[in-house]
Short mmCIF file of C-alpha atoms in Angstrom, two decimals:
data_model
loop_
_atom_site.label_atom_id
_atom_site.label_comp_id
_atom_site.label_asym_id
_atom_site.label_seq_id
_atom_site.Cartn_x
_atom_site.Cartn_y
_atom_site.Cartn_z
CA MET A 1 166.91 75.21 300.22
CA ARG A 2 165.59 75.00 296.86
CA ASN A 3 167.44 75.06 293.67
CA LYS A 4 168.69 78.62 292.26
CA PHE A 5 167.45 80.24 288.76
CA GLU A 6 170.64 80.37 286.67
CA ILE A 7 172.19 79.78 283.45
CA ALA A 8 175.24 77.89 283.02
CA ASN A 9 177.87 77.81 280.17
CA CYS A 10 176.58 81.48 279.05
CA PRO A 11 178.14 82.05 275.66
CA CYS A 12 179.09 85.74 277.41
CA GLY A 13 181.48 83.55 279.56
CA LYS A 14 179.69 84.51 282.41
CA LYS A 15 177.90 83.01 285.08
CA HIS A 16 174.54 83.82 285.63
CA ILE A 17 172.77 83.30 288.83
CA ALA A 18 169.44 84.71 291.14
CA ASP A 19 169.26 84.06 294.61
CA ILE A 20 165.82 83.36 294.36
CA ASP A 21 164.14 79.93 295.64
CA ASP A 22 160.60 79.95 294.64
CA ILE A 23 158.66 81.99 291.83
CA ILE A 24 155.02 80.83 291.92
CA VAL A 25 152.89 82.71 289.44
CA GLU A 26 149.01 80.93 289.01
CA ASN A 27 145.90 81.07 290.24
CA GLY A 28 145.41 80.56 293.94
CA ALA A 29 149.25 81.33 294.71
CA ILE A 30 148.55 82.78 297.72
CA ASN A 31 147.53 79.35 299.50
CA ARG A 32 150.85 78.07 298.68
CA LEU A 33 151.97 80.55 301.50
CA LEU A 34 152.55 78.49 304.40
CA GLU A 35 154.34 75.45 302.07
CA VAL A 36 156.75 78.27 301.18
CA ILE A 37 157.12 79.76 304.98
CA ASN A 38 157.68 76.13 305.77
CA GLY A 39 160.56 75.29 303.65
CA TYR A 40 162.80 78.20 305.59
CA GLY A 41 161.73 76.51 309.19
CA ALA A 42 160.43 79.88 310.17
CA LYS A 43 158.99 80.24 313.12
CA LYS A 44 157.59 83.77 313.39
CA ALA A 45 156.80 86.38 310.28
CA PHE A 46 157.15 89.84 310.23
CA ILE A 47 154.40 91.18 307.58
CA LEU A 48 155.11 94.78 305.54
CA ALA A 49 152.27 96.00 303.85
CA ASP A 50 150.16 99.92 303.66
CA VAL A 51 146.70 100.16 303.83
CA ASN A 52 145.89 99.51 300.24
CA THR A 53 147.61 96.65 299.89
CA TYR A 54 146.74 95.05 303.06
CA LYS A 55 142.97 94.59 301.70
CA ALA A 56 144.42 93.32 298.64
CA ALA A 57 146.16 90.73 300.12
CA GLY A 58 147.50 91.36 303.64
CA GLU A 59 143.91 90.51 304.75
CA ARG A 60 144.16 86.70 303.17
CA THR A 61 148.21 86.47 304.41
CA VAL A 62 147.31 87.07 308.35
CA SER A 63 144.13 84.62 307.98
CA ILE A 64 146.37 82.12 306.39
CA LEU A 65 148.76 82.81 309.28
CA CYS A 66 146.60 82.08 311.60
CA GLU A 67 144.74 78.93 310.33
CA ASN A 68 147.61 77.32 311.05
CA SER A 69 149.20 78.68 314.09
CA VAL A 70 151.69 81.05 312.53
CA PRO A 71 152.60 83.63 314.97
CA PHE A 72 153.95 87.12 313.54
CA SER A 73 154.30 90.86 313.90
CA SER A 74 152.91 93.42 311.61
CA CYS A 75 153.85 97.10 310.40
CA VAL A 76 150.75 98.30 308.37
CA PHE A 77 151.84 101.93 306.53
CA GLN A 78 148.95 104.18 307.02
CA ASN A 79 150.13 106.80 303.98
CA ALA A 80 148.13 104.63 300.54
CA ALA A 81 150.72 106.81 299.12
CA LEU A 82 153.89 105.96 300.48
CA GLU A 83 157.39 107.45 299.28
CA PRO A 84 160.18 104.97 298.70
CA ASP A 85 162.45 107.33 300.75
CA GLU A 86 164.84 107.28 303.99
CA LEU A 87 161.54 108.19 306.06
CA ALA A 88 159.50 105.33 304.88
CA VAL A 89 163.25 102.74 305.58
CA GLY A 90 163.69 103.93 308.95
CA SER A 91 160.01 103.80 309.87
CA ALA A 92 159.90 99.89 308.48
CA VAL A 93 163.15 99.66 311.01
CA MET A 94 161.75 100.98 313.65
CA HIS A 95 158.47 98.91 313.37
CA PHE A 96 160.66 95.99 312.49
CA ASP A 97 160.48 93.17 315.49
CA SER A 98 163.61 91.32 315.24
CA SER A 99 161.96 88.64 317.11
CA CYS A 100 160.99 87.47 313.25
CA ASP A 101 163.28 85.34 311.19
CA ILE A 102 161.21 85.68 307.86
CA LEU A 103 159.94 89.00 306.25
CA ILE A 104 156.65 88.81 304.11
CA GLY A 105 156.04 92.14 302.09
CA VAL A 106 152.22 92.20 300.85
CA GLY A 107 152.28 94.99 298.17
CA SER A 108 154.24 95.90 294.97
CA GLY A 109 157.21 98.70 294.10
CA VAL A 110 157.80 100.65 297.21
CA ILE A 111 156.98 97.72 299.81
CA ASN A 112 158.84 96.03 297.99
CA ASP A 113 161.46 98.07 297.52
CA ILE A 114 161.69 98.61 301.64
CA CYS A 115 161.43 94.74 301.99
CA LYS A 116 164.67 94.07 300.27
CA ILE A 117 166.34 96.56 302.30
CA LEU A 118 165.08 95.38 305.27
CA SER A 119 165.88 91.53 304.28
CA PHE A 120 169.36 92.69 303.36
CA ARG A 121 170.01 94.31 306.69
CA SER A 122 168.47 91.84 308.48
CA LYS A 123 170.03 88.67 307.48
CA ILE A 124 166.09 87.10 306.92
CA PRO A 125 164.30 85.42 303.93
CA TYR A 126 161.55 87.70 302.25
CA ILE A 127 158.76 86.67 300.58
CA ILE A 128 156.79 89.10 298.16
CA VAL A 129 152.88 88.02 297.68
CA ALA A 130 152.86 90.62 294.85
CA THR A 131 149.08 92.77 294.39
CA ALA A 132 149.75 94.25 291.10
CA PRO A 133 151.57 93.40 287.34
CA SER A 134 152.95 97.37 287.72
CA MET A 135 156.90 97.20 288.04
CA ASP A 136 159.94 94.84 287.34
CA GLY A 137 161.66 95.40 290.84
CA TYR A 138 160.12 91.79 292.62
CA ALA A 139 162.57 89.55 291.29
CA SER A 140 165.72 92.78 290.99
CA ALA A 141 169.07 92.63 293.52
CA THR A 142 168.15 97.04 293.81
CA SER A 143 165.75 98.92 295.36
CA SER A 144 164.70 102.25 293.44
CA MET A 145 164.34 104.85 295.98
CA SER A 146 164.58 108.82 296.76
CA MET A 147 167.64 109.71 298.87
CA ASP A 148 168.68 112.74 299.16
CA GLY A 149 166.65 113.97 296.22
CA LEU A 150 168.06 111.62 293.48
CA LYS A 151 166.57 108.63 292.05
CA VAL A 152 169.42 105.90 293.17
CA SER A 153 169.18 102.04 293.07
CA LEU A 154 170.42 100.90 295.64
CA PRO A 155 171.91 97.67 296.23
CA ASP A 156 170.85 95.06 298.44
CA LYS A 157 168.86 91.35 297.25
CA CYS A 158 166.34 89.61 295.57
CA ALA A 159 163.62 88.40 297.07
CA ASP A 160 163.77 85.19 297.99
CA ALA A 161 160.41 84.02 296.94
CA ILE A 162 158.23 85.94 295.04
CA ILE A 163 154.25 85.04 295.32
CA GLY A 164 152.46 85.88 292.10
CA ASP A 165 148.58 85.25 292.44
CA ILE A 166 147.07 85.97 289.19
CA ASP A 167 143.69 85.91 291.20
CA ILE A 168 144.64 88.60 293.31
CA LEU A 169 146.66 90.68 290.37
CA LYS A 170 143.70 91.15 288.55
CA ASN A 171 142.13 92.57 290.90
CA ALA A 172 145.48 95.51 290.56
CA PRO A 173 143.73 98.96 289.74
CA GLU A 174 143.52 100.07 286.51
CA LYS A 175 146.63 102.40 286.34
CA ALA A 176 149.12 99.47 288.13
CA LEU A 177 148.28 96.90 285.02
CA ILE A 178 148.86 100.16 282.60
CA SER A 179 151.81 100.96 284.96
CA GLY A 180 152.96 97.14 284.08
CA LEU A 181 153.21 97.08 280.21
CA GLY A 182 154.42 100.62 280.14
CA ASP A 183 157.21 99.13 281.88
CA MET A 184 157.42 96.48 279.81
CA LEU A 185 157.60 98.12 276.44
CA ALA A 186 160.34 99.95 278.23
CA LYS A 187 162.37 97.12 277.75
CA TYR A 188 162.53 97.71 273.60
CA ILE A 189 164.70 100.77 274.89
CA SER A 190 166.77 99.71 276.91
CA ILE A 191 167.98 96.33 274.73
CA ALA A 192 169.00 98.78 272.12
CA GLU A 193 171.25 100.72 273.95
CA TRP A 194 172.50 97.81 275.85
CA ARG A 195 174.10 97.19 271.98
CA ILE A 196 174.76 100.51 270.93
CA SER A 197 176.97 100.81 274.33
CA ASN A 198 178.38 97.27 273.91
CA ILE A 199 179.56 99.14 270.31
CA ILE A 200 180.45 102.38 271.37
CA THR A 201 181.54 102.20 275.16
CA GLY A 202 182.60 98.07 275.06
CA GLU A 203 180.10 98.00 277.95
CA TYR A 204 179.76 94.14 278.51
CA TYR A 205 176.93 92.46 276.92
CA CYS A 206 174.66 88.94 276.78
CA GLU A 207 172.92 87.97 274.07
CA LYS A 208 170.87 85.63 275.81
CA ILE A 209 169.43 87.86 278.63
CA ALA A 210 168.64 89.77 275.78
CA GLN A 211 166.36 87.33 274.10
CA MET A 212 164.88 86.65 277.80
CA ILE A 213 163.30 90.25 277.48
CA ARG A 214 162.71 90.38 274.04
CA ASP A 215 160.56 87.17 274.40
CA ALA A 216 158.86 88.43 277.64
CA VAL A 217 158.25 91.79 275.74
CA LYS A 218 156.33 89.62 272.41
CA LYS A 219 154.29 87.76 275.14
CA CYS A 220 152.54 90.84 276.61
CA VAL A 221 152.42 92.90 273.68
CA GLN A 222 150.80 90.00 271.70
CA ASN A 223 147.91 89.53 274.95
CA ALA A 224 147.64 93.32 275.55
CA ASP A 225 143.99 93.41 273.99
CA GLY A 226 143.09 91.73 276.97
CA LEU A 227 144.54 93.74 279.89
CA LEU A 228 142.21 95.98 280.64
CA LYS A 229 139.47 93.29 280.41
CA ARG A 230 141.46 91.75 283.38
CA ASP A 231 142.32 88.62 281.11
CA ASP A 232 144.32 85.70 283.08
CA ALA A 233 146.73 85.31 279.91
CA ALA A 234 147.36 89.35 280.05
CA VAL A 235 148.22 89.48 283.53
CA LYS A 236 149.92 86.58 283.62
CA ALA A 237 151.84 87.71 280.56
CA VAL A 238 152.55 90.66 282.17
CA PHE A 239 153.40 89.74 285.70
CA GLU A 240 155.83 87.38 284.23
CA GLY A 241 157.70 89.71 282.27
CA LEU A 242 158.22 92.05 284.92
CA VAL A 243 159.47 89.11 287.11
CA ILE A 244 162.19 87.75 283.91
CA GLY A 245 162.60 91.28 283.89
CA GLY A 246 164.05 91.96 287.71
CA VAL A 247 166.06 87.72 287.02
CA ALA A 248 167.48 89.53 283.75
CA MET A 249 168.89 91.99 285.65
CA THR A 250 169.97 90.54 288.53
CA TYR A 251 171.56 87.87 285.77
CA ALA A 252 173.41 90.70 284.23
CA GLY A 253 174.63 91.94 287.84
CA LEU A 254 173.12 95.81 286.12
CA SER A 255 170.14 97.28 285.20
CA ARG A 256 171.17 97.23 281.70
CA PRO A 257 168.35 95.04 280.35
CA ALA A 258 165.32 96.81 281.74
CA SER A 259 166.10 100.43 281.69
CA GLY A 260 167.31 103.04 279.59
CA VAL A 261 166.73 106.71 278.80
CA GLU A 262 163.20 106.71 278.94
CA HIS A 263 163.67 105.35 282.39
CA TYR A 264 165.32 108.59 283.11
CA PHE A 265 162.61 110.63 281.77
CA SER A 266 160.63 109.25 284.94
CA HIS A 267 163.06 109.48 287.10
CA ILE A 268 163.77 113.40 286.29
CA TRP A 269 160.66 114.11 286.57
CA ASP A 270 160.13 112.06 289.93
CA MET A 271 163.02 114.51 291.21
CA ARG A 272 161.34 117.80 289.98
CA GLY A 273 158.41 116.45 292.07
CA LEU A 274 159.75 115.29 294.81
CA GLU A 275 161.68 118.94 294.71
CA PHE A 276 159.36 121.49 293.53
CA GLY A 277 155.97 119.32 294.14
CA THR A 278 155.52 119.03 289.86
CA PRO A 279 153.02 116.72 289.51
CA VAL A 280 154.03 112.53 288.89
CA SER A 281 152.73 109.49 287.43
CA THR A 282 153.34 105.66 288.17
CA HIS A 283 156.55 104.49 287.05
CA GLY A 284 155.37 102.51 284.32
CA ILE A 285 153.32 105.36 282.76
CA GLN A 286 155.94 107.96 282.86
CA CYS A 287 158.41 104.98 281.42
CA ALA A 288 155.85 104.22 278.34
CA ILE A 289 155.76 108.23 277.49
CA GLY A 290 159.52 107.76 277.94
CA THR A 291 159.13 105.10 275.76
CA LEU A 292 157.04 106.38 272.67
CA TYR A 293 159.28 109.96 273.15
CA ALA A 294 162.69 107.59 272.72
CA ALA A 295 161.54 105.75 269.72
CA ARG A 296 160.88 109.05 267.85
CA LEU A 297 164.17 110.59 268.49
CA TYR A 298 166.00 107.14 267.74
CA ASN A 299 163.82 106.92 264.46
CA LYS A 300 165.03 110.49 263.84
CA ILE A 301 168.51 109.76 264.75
CA LYS A 302 168.51 107.11 261.87
CA ALA A 303 168.60 109.66 259.24
CA VAL A 304 171.51 111.62 260.64
CA LYS A 305 175.09 111.28 258.91
CA PRO A 306 177.28 111.52 261.47
CA ASP A 307 180.01 114.95 261.42
CA ARG A 308 183.29 114.90 262.75
CA GLU A 309 184.20 118.77 262.63
CA LYS A 310 180.46 119.02 263.68
CA ALA A 311 180.64 117.25 266.87
CA LEU A 312 184.16 118.72 267.55
CA ARG A 313 183.11 122.21 267.38
CA TYR A 314 179.86 121.50 269.26
CA VAL A 315 181.93 119.62 272.34
CA SER A 316 185.37 122.61 272.45
CA CYS A 317 182.31 124.89 272.99
CA PHE A 318 180.11 123.27 275.31
CA ASP A 319 180.36 125.43 278.69
CA TYR A 320 179.72 122.29 281.43
CA GLU A 321 179.81 125.20 283.85
CA ALA A 322 177.14 127.10 282.58
CA TYR A 323 174.95 124.07 282.28
CA LYS A 324 175.76 122.72 285.93
CA LYS A 325 173.99 125.88 286.77
CA LYS A 326 171.07 124.53 284.49
CA LEU A 327 170.74 121.32 286.09
CA LYS A 328 171.10 122.97 289.58
CA ALA A 329 167.63 125.15 288.58
CA PHE A 330 166.25 122.38 286.90
CA LEU A 331 166.45 120.14 289.74
CA GLY A 332 167.40 121.64 292.92
CA LYS A 333 169.56 119.87 295.21
CA GLY A 334 169.34 116.61 293.52
CA ALA A 335 171.91 117.77 290.40
CA ASP A 336 174.46 117.98 293.28
CA THR A 337 174.54 114.10 292.70
CA MET A 338 175.00 113.99 289.42
CA ILE A 339 177.24 116.76 289.37
CA ALA A 340 179.26 114.97 291.66
CA LEU A 341 179.18 111.30 289.63
CA GLU A 342 180.80 113.44 286.62
CA LYS A 343 183.39 114.19 288.42
CA LYS A 344 184.26 110.54 288.79
CA GLU A 345 183.10 109.34 285.24
CA LYS A 346 184.78 112.48 283.35
CA LYS A 347 182.48 111.73 280.21
CA TYR A 348 182.19 115.35 279.22
CA ASP A 349 186.41 114.97 278.61
CA GLN A 350 186.92 116.40 275.09
CA ASN A 351 189.86 113.56 274.86
CA ALA A 352 187.24 110.51 275.96
CA HIS A 353 184.82 112.26 273.76
CA LEU A 354 187.24 112.24 270.81
CA LYS A 355 187.51 108.37 270.97
CA ARG A 356 184.01 107.78 271.42
CA LEU A 357 183.23 109.87 268.32
CA GLU A 358 185.75 107.84 266.35
CA ILE A 359 184.30 104.62 267.37
CA ILE A 360 180.94 106.03 266.38
CA ILE A 361 181.82 107.48 263.00
CA ASN A 362 183.54 104.33 261.85
CA ASN A 363 180.46 101.69 263.47
CA TRP A 364 177.31 104.15 262.34
CA GLU A 365 175.96 101.09 260.33
CA ARG A 366 176.11 98.76 263.31
CA ILE A 367 174.36 101.62 265.27
CA VAL A 368 171.63 102.07 262.82
CA ALA A 369 170.83 98.47 262.64
CA VAL A 370 170.63 97.62 265.95
CA ILE A 371 168.41 100.65 266.40
CA ASN A 372 166.25 99.18 263.29
CA GLU A 373 166.62 95.42 264.77
CA GLU A 374 165.53 96.34 268.09
CA ILE A 375 162.91 99.74 268.30
CA PRO A 376 159.73 99.31 267.04
CA GLU A 377 158.39 102.33 264.67
CA PRO A 378 156.76 104.85 266.92
CA GLN A 379 153.14 104.42 265.52
CA PHE A 380 153.36 100.63 266.45
CA ILE A 381 154.17 101.41 270.57
CA GLU A 382 151.38 104.61 270.05
CA SER A 383 149.08 101.34 269.29
CA ILE A 384 149.83 99.58 271.99
CA LEU A 385 149.49 102.49 274.15
CA ASP A 386 145.69 103.38 273.01
CA LYS A 387 144.96 99.54 273.45
CA ILE A 388 145.86 100.22 276.92
CA HIS A 389 144.32 103.82 277.35
CA CYS A 390 148.11 105.11 278.37
CA PRO A 391 148.33 108.86 278.04
CA LYS A 392 151.01 109.46 275.32
CA THR A 393 151.96 112.59 276.37
CA ALA A 394 153.36 114.27 279.51
CA ASP A 395 151.13 117.14 278.97
CA GLU A 396 148.32 114.41 279.57
CA ILE A 397 149.73 113.50 283.32
CA GLY A 398 150.30 116.67 284.17
CA ILE A 399 153.95 117.55 283.51
CA ASP A 400 154.95 120.92 281.31
CA PRO A 401 155.87 120.28 277.86
CA ALA A 402 158.31 123.35 277.95
CA ILE A 403 160.47 121.37 279.82
CA LEU A 404 161.06 118.47 278.16
CA PRO A 405 164.47 119.36 276.27
CA MET A 406 166.24 120.00 279.28
CA THR A 407 164.73 116.59 280.72
CA PHE A 408 166.19 115.58 277.91
CA ALA A 409 169.40 116.95 278.55
CA ALA A 410 169.32 115.86 282.08
CA THR A 411 169.06 112.42 281.52
CA LYS A 412 172.56 111.87 280.82
CA ASP A 413 173.38 112.62 283.62
CA ILE A 414 171.75 110.70 286.25
CA ARG A 415 173.59 107.46 285.89
CA ASP A 416 176.95 106.14 284.83
CA LYS A 417 175.50 104.45 281.48
CA TYR A 418 175.64 105.46 277.92
CA VAL A 419 172.26 105.99 276.18
CA LEU A 420 170.55 108.11 273.85
CA SER A 421 170.96 111.56 275.24
CA ARG A 422 174.91 110.88 275.44
CA LEU A 423 175.03 109.59 272.38
CA CYS A 424 173.51 113.08 271.03
CA TRP A 425 175.81 115.11 272.60
CA ASP A 426 178.68 113.04 271.29
CA LEU A 427 177.58 113.56 267.63
CA GLY A 428 176.90 117.28 268.58
CA ILE A 429 173.51 117.25 268.23
CA SER A 430 171.78 117.77 271.68
CA GLU A 431 170.68 121.00 270.97
CA PHE A 432 168.76 120.44 267.85
CA PHE A 433 167.02 117.03 269.26
CA GLU A 434 166.40 118.49 272.13
CA GLU A 435 164.39 121.81 270.92
CA THR A 436 162.71 120.06 266.99
CA ALA A 437 161.46 116.82 268.79
CA GLU A 438 158.21 115.75 268.42
CA TRP A 439 157.49 115.84 272.44
#
């Protein structure tokens, strides 16, 4: 085995390690596939792809294996709009050839998530041949799936090796390129919220990991002009940034470094799409729109002066039973899991709220300072989205603007994570923000 990616002696007190053996990002990287396979002493490969990713890199993968007399089995999903759900995972498991001792995924988001689950359960090494710089899950140890109507992150494993061939990645659909940078811009919010949660809830935080993300985002933004021109440096910056995001999540042992409330906008829209058939776009584009909304809301919250009595009155009058009914009507069966989570978490408990409120009031200047340090002005984010022709509003991707206030309200329930919508609830200003936001 090769050396693992790790940070030893981190000031945060944790040892950070990602169980990844190889990350190869260069022009012609796929030509090193045999070298990577041989490094595991593998005898037979199982290839998983869909019809689009097979054309993008699957044919070349098969050619390399055939040229070098490496036997393989394969499963190519014929559905180009593959959903990351129980059906897709079950299909992959049923088609899996147990005589194979190495897994090769050819694709991006959904294929990668399915392969991580399959590799984790079959206990064989996994190589991902990336086909698009579209999302940050390549190096993360979780799979983003739809299960029982709810978007969940299932713990599994990182890919053992990541092959990012710039010559393949730069030919990805334009929407995938936009999505990748959209997912990177989301990190402005995620790092801010990680720090804010550290202040309010005492959640673990690592500055070294946060700086990894900041540096990656900066490089992406600096090269944004070249992305739609399919410039090598721009595509490489986005792909490497997304991989770094996955590594950062693995180092931290949680998703904090790479996702926050902006991702939850996307998750809520996905859940409604699954339940009601409403329009959805790619994860990265939805995250980009969520990032812009979050930046505007954070810009607005800086002007708020915490009012203890107002917050206490608001929480004492909060009717959770009525809210649950709204949540169920809004999300359908996906709300059941969120309601079950609250039974364990008890974030709406008045005593727990009082403790958080006192910390917020006593540390308000620090919280505002974090917002100023981490989150750019909304106009700056808009300018980057304009450069890559990314939608900036929900209605541009077919989502009814009328649902946005409830979308924002529901983001505080989707995970056990302190995000902007929870801060607004703690301050007693949720409805005001939901109704007066610049959606």
